[in-house]
Amino acid sequence: MLPLSRTALATLLCLSATVAFADPIDACVDLGAEAQLSRVGEKAVLVKDADNYYRLNVRKGCYDLSFTPKLVVSAEKTKGRVCPSGTRVKTQRDFCDIESVEKIDETAYQSYRRVR
């Protein structure tokens, strides 16, 4: 096996392992003032809120998400809230609808951040 193939395989295994630790949320969550949002291409947004971590999966992608410098998450007309449905992320020029919100662990969060 070529070294590049081993690296690619290790990356895929790492990512598939982290998916096992993702659980959909079942209630709305109000994020703290210090919550950090970061993008993963145009497909997802990662949220770190104290010791809690979330992955917000974008419905159908969102082009502006991959390069916007500022993100604001909201649900139920409340900034800083994520809900199982109805959550949106505002970018500099657009709104991205969120299809699902998953609670992830710190290991998964760090893995997704490396991929971005």
PDB file of N, CA and C in Angstrom, residues 5 10 14-15 18 26 28 38 40 42 50 56 61-62 67 70 72 81 83 89 92 98 102 106 108:
ATOM      1  N   SER A   5      -1.985   6.326   0.287  1.00  0.00           N
ATOM      2  CA  SER A   5      -3.187   5.521   0.493  1.00  0.00           C
ATOM      3  C   SER A   5      -3.407   5.242   1.974  1.00  0.00           C
ATOM      4  N   ALA A  10      -6.412   6.251   6.843  1.00  0.00           N
ATOM      5  CA  ALA A  10      -6.410   6.651   8.259  1.00  0.00           C
ATOM      6  C   ALA A  10      -7.348   7.831   8.488  1.00  0.00           C
ATOM      7  N   CYS A  14     -10.661   7.708  10.795  1.00  0.00           N
ATOM      8  CA  CYS A  14     -10.781   8.679  11.887  1.00  0.00           C
ATOM      9  C   CYS A  14     -12.127   9.402  11.805  1.00  0.00           C
ATOM     10  N   LEU A  15     -12.479   9.852  10.620  1.00  0.00           N
ATOM     11  CA  LEU A  15     -13.743  10.567  10.449  1.00  0.00           C
ATOM     12  C   LEU A  15     -14.933   9.657  10.682  1.00  0.00           C
ATOM     13  N   THR A  18     -15.471   9.192  14.360  1.00  0.00           N
ATOM     14  CA  THR A  18     -16.042  10.330  15.074  1.00  0.00           C
ATOM     15  C   THR A  18     -17.533  10.440  14.846  1.00  0.00           C
ATOM     16  N   ASP A  26     -32.320  17.000  20.770  1.00  0.00           N
ATOM     17  CA  ASP A  26     -33.775  16.845  20.786  1.00  0.00           C
ATOM     18  C   ASP A  26     -34.487  18.054  21.384  1.00  0.00           C
ATOM     19  N   CYS A  28     -33.966  22.671  21.947  1.00  0.00           N
ATOM     20  CA  CYS A  28     -33.178  23.865  21.622  1.00  0.00           C
ATOM     21  C   CYS A  28     -32.106  24.105  22.673  1.00  0.00           C
ATOM     22  N   SER A  38     -17.181  27.982  13.696  1.00  0.00           N
ATOM     23  CA  SER A  38     -16.217  27.865  12.602  1.00  0.00           C
ATOM     24  C   SER A  38     -16.853  27.031  11.498  1.00  0.00           C
ATOM     25  N   VAL A  40     -16.933  24.470   8.120  1.00  0.00           N
ATOM     26  CA  VAL A  40     -16.296  23.314   7.509  1.00  0.00           C
ATOM     27  C   VAL A  40     -16.751  23.335   6.046  1.00  0.00           C
ATOM     28  N   GLU A  42     -18.595  24.395   2.788  1.00  0.00           N
ATOM     29  CA  GLU A  42     -19.947  24.932   2.633  1.00  0.00           C
ATOM     30  C   GLU A  42     -21.001  23.946   3.117  1.00  0.00           C
ATOM     31  N   ALA A  50     -18.371  26.404  25.601  1.00  0.00           N
ATOM     32  CA  ALA A  50     -17.791  25.896  26.856  1.00  0.00           C
ATOM     33  C   ALA A  50     -17.292  24.468  26.609  1.00  0.00           C
ATOM     34  N   LEU A  56     -23.389  21.588  12.939  1.00  0.00           N
ATOM     35  CA  LEU A  56     -24.610  22.019  12.271  1.00  0.00           C
ATOM     36  C   LEU A  56     -24.451  21.686  10.792  1.00  0.00           C
ATOM     37  N   GLY A  61     -25.921  22.673   1.049  1.00  0.00           N
ATOM     38  CA  GLY A  61     -24.726  23.508   0.927  1.00  0.00           C
ATOM     39  C   GLY A  61     -25.063  24.985   0.959  1.00  0.00           C
ATOM     40  N   CYS A  62     -24.057  25.790   1.161  1.00  0.00           N
ATOM     41  CA  CYS A  62     -24.235  27.240   1.236  1.00  0.00           C
ATOM     42  C   CYS A  62     -22.922  27.874   0.788  1.00  0.00           C
ATOM     43  N   PHE A  67     -16.328  30.916   2.765  1.00  0.00           N
ATOM     44  CA  PHE A  67     -15.314  31.975   2.855  1.00  0.00           C
ATOM     45  C   PHE A  67     -15.730  33.186   3.679  1.00  0.00           C
ATOM     46  N   LYS A  70     -17.574  36.049   9.122  1.00  0.00           N
ATOM     47  CA  LYS A  70     -18.426  36.192  10.296  1.00  0.00           C
ATOM     48  C   LYS A  70     -19.655  35.301  10.172  1.00  0.00           C
ATOM     49  N   VAL A  72     -23.302  34.016  12.298  1.00  0.00           N
ATOM     50  CA  VAL A  72     -24.241  34.211  13.395  1.00  0.00           C
ATOM     51  C   VAL A  72     -25.298  33.116  13.289  1.00  0.00           C
ATOM     52  N   ARG A  81     -29.064  30.692  19.426  1.00  0.00           N
ATOM     53  CA  ARG A  81     -29.863  29.510  19.765  1.00  0.00           C
ATOM     54  C   ARG A  81     -29.783  28.518  18.610  1.00  0.00           C
ATOM     55  N   CYS A  83     -31.605  24.792  17.366  1.00  0.00           N
ATOM     56  CA  CYS A  83     -32.739  23.907  17.614  1.00  0.00           C
ATOM     57  C   CYS A  83     -32.672  22.730  16.646  1.00  0.00           C
ATOM     58  N   VAL A  89     -27.923  29.913   9.804  1.00  0.00           N
ATOM     59  CA  VAL A  89     -26.646  30.580  10.015  1.00  0.00           C
ATOM     60  C   VAL A  89     -26.597  31.755   9.060  1.00  0.00           C
ATOM     61  N   GLN A  92     -21.977  36.665   5.832  1.00  0.00           N
ATOM     62  CA  GLN A  92     -21.853  38.084   5.502  1.00  0.00           C
ATOM     63  C   GLN A  92     -22.914  38.518   4.480  1.00  0.00           C
ATOM     64  N   ILE A  98     -30.082  25.150   8.248  1.00  0.00           N
ATOM     65  CA  ILE A  98     -29.437  23.996   8.860  1.00  0.00           C
ATOM     66  C   ILE A  98     -30.410  22.822   8.832  1.00  0.00           C
ATOM     67  N   GLU A 102     -26.064  18.176  15.497  1.00  0.00           N
ATOM     68  CA  GLU A 102     -25.575  17.014  16.224  1.00  0.00           C
ATOM     69  C   GLU A 102     -24.674  17.454  17.364  1.00  0.00           C
ATOM     70  N   GLU A 106     -15.393  16.307  21.963  1.00  0.00           N
ATOM     71  CA  GLU A 106     -14.246  17.153  21.637  1.00  0.00           C
ATOM     72  C   GLU A 106     -13.331  16.515  20.584  1.00  0.00           C
ATOM     73  N   ALA A 108     -14.205  14.509  18.094  1.00  0.00           N
ATOM     74  CA  ALA A 108     -14.853  14.694  16.789  1.00  0.00           C
ATOM     75  C   ALA A 108     -14.720  16.147  16.340  1.00  0.00           C
TER      76      ALA A 108
END
